[in-house]
Amino acid sequence: MAALVRSGAAFRPCARVFLATRKRQANITLVNSFRASLTTDVKCTSSLFVKKSKSVQLGTCRLFSTKQEPVQSTSPGIDKLEFQAETRMLLDIVAKSLYSDKEVFIRELISNASDALEKLRYERLSAQQAGAGASEHQAALEIKIETDKQNRTFTIQDSGIGMTKEELIQNLGTIARSGSKAFIEQMKEKSTGAQDSAIIGQFGVGFYSSFMVADKVEVFTKSANSPDAQGYKWSSDGTGTYEVQPLDSVETGTKIVLHLKMESREFSDEDSILGVIKKYSNFVGSPIYVNGTQANTIQPLWLMDPKSVTPQMHDEFYRFVGNTGDRPRFNLHYKTDAPINIRALLYFPEGKPGLFDLTREGDQGVALYSKKVLIKSKTDNILPKWLRFVKGVVDSEDIPLNLSRELLQNSALITKLRTVLTNRILRFLQEKAVKEPEQFVQFYTDYGLFLKEGIVTGQQQLDKV
């Protein structure tokens, strides 16, 4: 009996691996069938699909045909369009396989809304520079989220740039169409400094993450570029067709209403939404209101002037990003644009390392952001293992990410980022040893074991340690 129990216990992980492998093979089969059905309307500039880790990674290409197939409409004024067969297959992957956590749809929609606000901010600034006066009736640039448990809906609305009918079909009717990317390219052509813009979104599939949790999605939008613009409603259940119709009672900007599936009803709960915003989108530049209350109140200290950050602000921020109750011993506020764009705020804990800090296998690492949007809360390959006691934030728009922003690609750029940060930390500790020897001696007493580990395992930084 004991032998059977042991063999059964050994079989269970094998069974899980087998089932996971079968699932990956099924996804690959689906992708290959899509690949075989591609037409000349689909334009690619690199490998269409790259299998990596647990997600399907998409290359730099237009994944869907831009040709929209009309379907006969039963109501006057309503255009009913049908996705092509390839689009339906990819939509299924996006909605079911691309993201590991359903909650990330909130992050994606907030990022899209933030992009819309930044586009309108840019348009207003350009108009003022051209000599046009600011309108007295300009709406505040903000994001509003409303939840309705009874009707099981999640609504997000921005007062941003909005869309025309053509833009609505182009941006939402074609997956992997990135309006943000096109906007940045347009800014570059005008030589207006696109690198200084706050545009977050670089991928066109974030909107379609809505179908992970919703069985119907409605989009109400009106372009801000014309005072007489017509409002429109876009709606789809994600199964193959969508409808576009004109609508008069639409405010400038974009409102998205998600009719949630029964198994996703927790996203109609205010507390659940607040938790997700705190986790992913707490530092988005524009205010986010959830049922009338602002949800993002903590400032992104790593983007502020170090001289303007008080010790009390450091204490509060350290407890937030480190999920701890102690205070920081040292803080390193670092900013550079070469050889890689980095905005970092790193903390050295005041308390002694705990038992879980000593192990190399723990869930540790600094939080990784891209333009104030959380990519990964514990990024273990940004710093070497022997610096696992360091807490804080690293923000870089140069870091390559896969389509769902959830897994870092292995690249020379990541290695360069790790090298730059490690060298800067070592230089910081050397400065502490010279300028504040007593504090450094106490730090070395508590954390010298980690530095010795760095001597044993490190190569490039061996002499500096």
XYZ file of N, CA and C in Angstrom, residues 196-198 200 282-285 298-309 313-314 317 332-337 341-347 369-373 393-397:
138
model
N 9.139 61.958 -24.843
C 8.651 62.605 -23.629
C 7.157 62.407 -23.423
N 6.510 61.738 -24.350
C 5.071 61.530 -24.203
C 4.798 60.450 -23.175
N 3.598 60.444 -22.651
C 3.235 59.484 -21.606
C 2.377 58.362 -22.163
N 1.316 54.888 -23.011
C 1.675 53.611 -22.405
C 1.533 52.483 -23.403
N -1.675 52.094 -9.826
C -1.733 53.105 -8.774
C -1.019 54.388 -9.159
N -0.098 54.319 -10.121
C 0.719 55.481 -10.451
C 0.416 56.066 -11.819
N -0.703 55.683 -12.414
C -1.121 56.285 -13.681
C -1.295 57.784 -13.477
N -0.825 58.570 -14.461
C -0.763 60.021 -14.286
C -2.090 60.709 -14.045
N -1.226 57.501 -4.214
C 0.201 57.456 -3.895
C 0.997 57.966 -5.088
N 1.958 58.845 -4.812
C 2.740 59.443 -5.881
C 3.881 58.526 -6.315
N 4.228 58.560 -7.607
C 5.382 57.780 -8.089
C 6.678 58.487 -7.723
N 7.212 58.200 -6.554
C 8.368 58.939 -6.039
C 9.581 58.806 -6.946
N 9.708 57.684 -7.663
C 10.902 57.474 -8.483
C 10.986 58.451 -9.649
N 9.877 59.124 -9.977
C 9.875 60.107 -11.056
C 10.016 61.529 -10.540
N 10.040 61.701 -9.236
C 10.130 63.020 -8.628
C 11.588 63.419 -8.413
N 11.797 64.720 -8.176
C 13.123 65.216 -7.820
C 13.486 64.666 -6.444
N 14.638 63.973 -6.322
C 15.002 63.395 -5.021
C 15.006 64.393 -3.880
N 15.321 65.647 -4.161
C 15.362 66.657 -3.109
C 13.974 66.998 -2.576
N 12.947 66.716 -3.360
C 11.581 67.061 -2.943
C 10.894 65.922 -2.186
N 11.561 64.779 -2.066
C 10.975 63.619 -1.379
C 11.421 63.619 0.075
N 7.765 60.491 3.244
C 7.286 59.970 1.960
C 8.021 58.678 1.599
N 9.306 58.635 1.889
C 10.074 57.411 1.647
C 9.547 56.254 2.494
N 6.205 55.033 1.050
C 6.363 54.366 -0.242
C 7.080 53.028 -0.077
N 18.301 54.596 -2.572
C 19.066 54.979 -3.755
C 18.101 55.433 -4.837
N 18.146 56.724 -5.159
C 17.295 57.326 -6.181
C 18.149 57.496 -7.432
N 17.848 56.733 -8.452
C 18.746 56.651 -9.613
C 17.991 56.950 -10.900
N 18.637 57.765 -11.757
C 18.038 58.139 -13.034
C 19.131 58.201 -14.093
N 18.900 57.554 -15.218
C 19.845 57.629 -16.335
C 19.113 57.351 -17.642
N 19.642 57.895 -18.720
C 19.083 57.643 -20.051
C 20.046 56.878 -20.943
N 17.390 53.517 -20.646
C 16.504 54.374 -19.871
C 16.119 53.686 -18.566
N 16.451 54.320 -17.434
C 16.147 53.753 -16.124
C 15.685 54.868 -15.190
N 14.604 54.607 -14.482
C 14.159 55.430 -13.360
C 13.954 54.462 -12.203
N 14.797 54.541 -11.200
C 14.765 53.539 -10.134
C 14.790 54.199 -8.766
N 14.086 53.575 -7.828
C 14.128 53.960 -6.415
C 14.262 52.671 -5.623
N 15.449 52.456 -5.059
C 15.774 51.203 -4.386
C 16.007 51.445 -2.898
N 15.572 50.476 -2.088
C 15.669 50.598 -0.631
C 16.445 49.432 -0.045
N 8.141 48.437 -13.541
C 7.101 49.269 -14.147
C 7.553 49.726 -15.531
N 6.594 50.039 -16.367
C 6.856 50.683 -17.643
C 5.915 51.871 -17.755
N 6.481 53.057 -17.643
C 5.693 54.287 -17.679
C 4.589 54.284 -16.629
N 4.976 53.889 -15.422
C 4.110 53.939 -14.227
C 3.051 52.847 -14.187
N 3.096 51.887 -15.114
C 2.162 50.766 -15.099
C 2.926 49.511 -14.686
N 11.543 49.962 -6.837
C 10.895 50.067 -8.141
C 11.936 50.367 -9.204
N 11.815 49.684 -10.338
C 12.593 49.998 -11.530
C 11.603 50.263 -12.655
N 11.731 51.417 -13.290
C 10.833 51.817 -14.373
C 11.676 52.083 -15.611
N 11.384 51.367 -16.693
C 12.118 51.577 -17.937
C 11.221 51.312 -19.122
N 11.183 52.259 -20.036
C 10.378 52.078 -21.247
C 11.154 51.338 -22.324
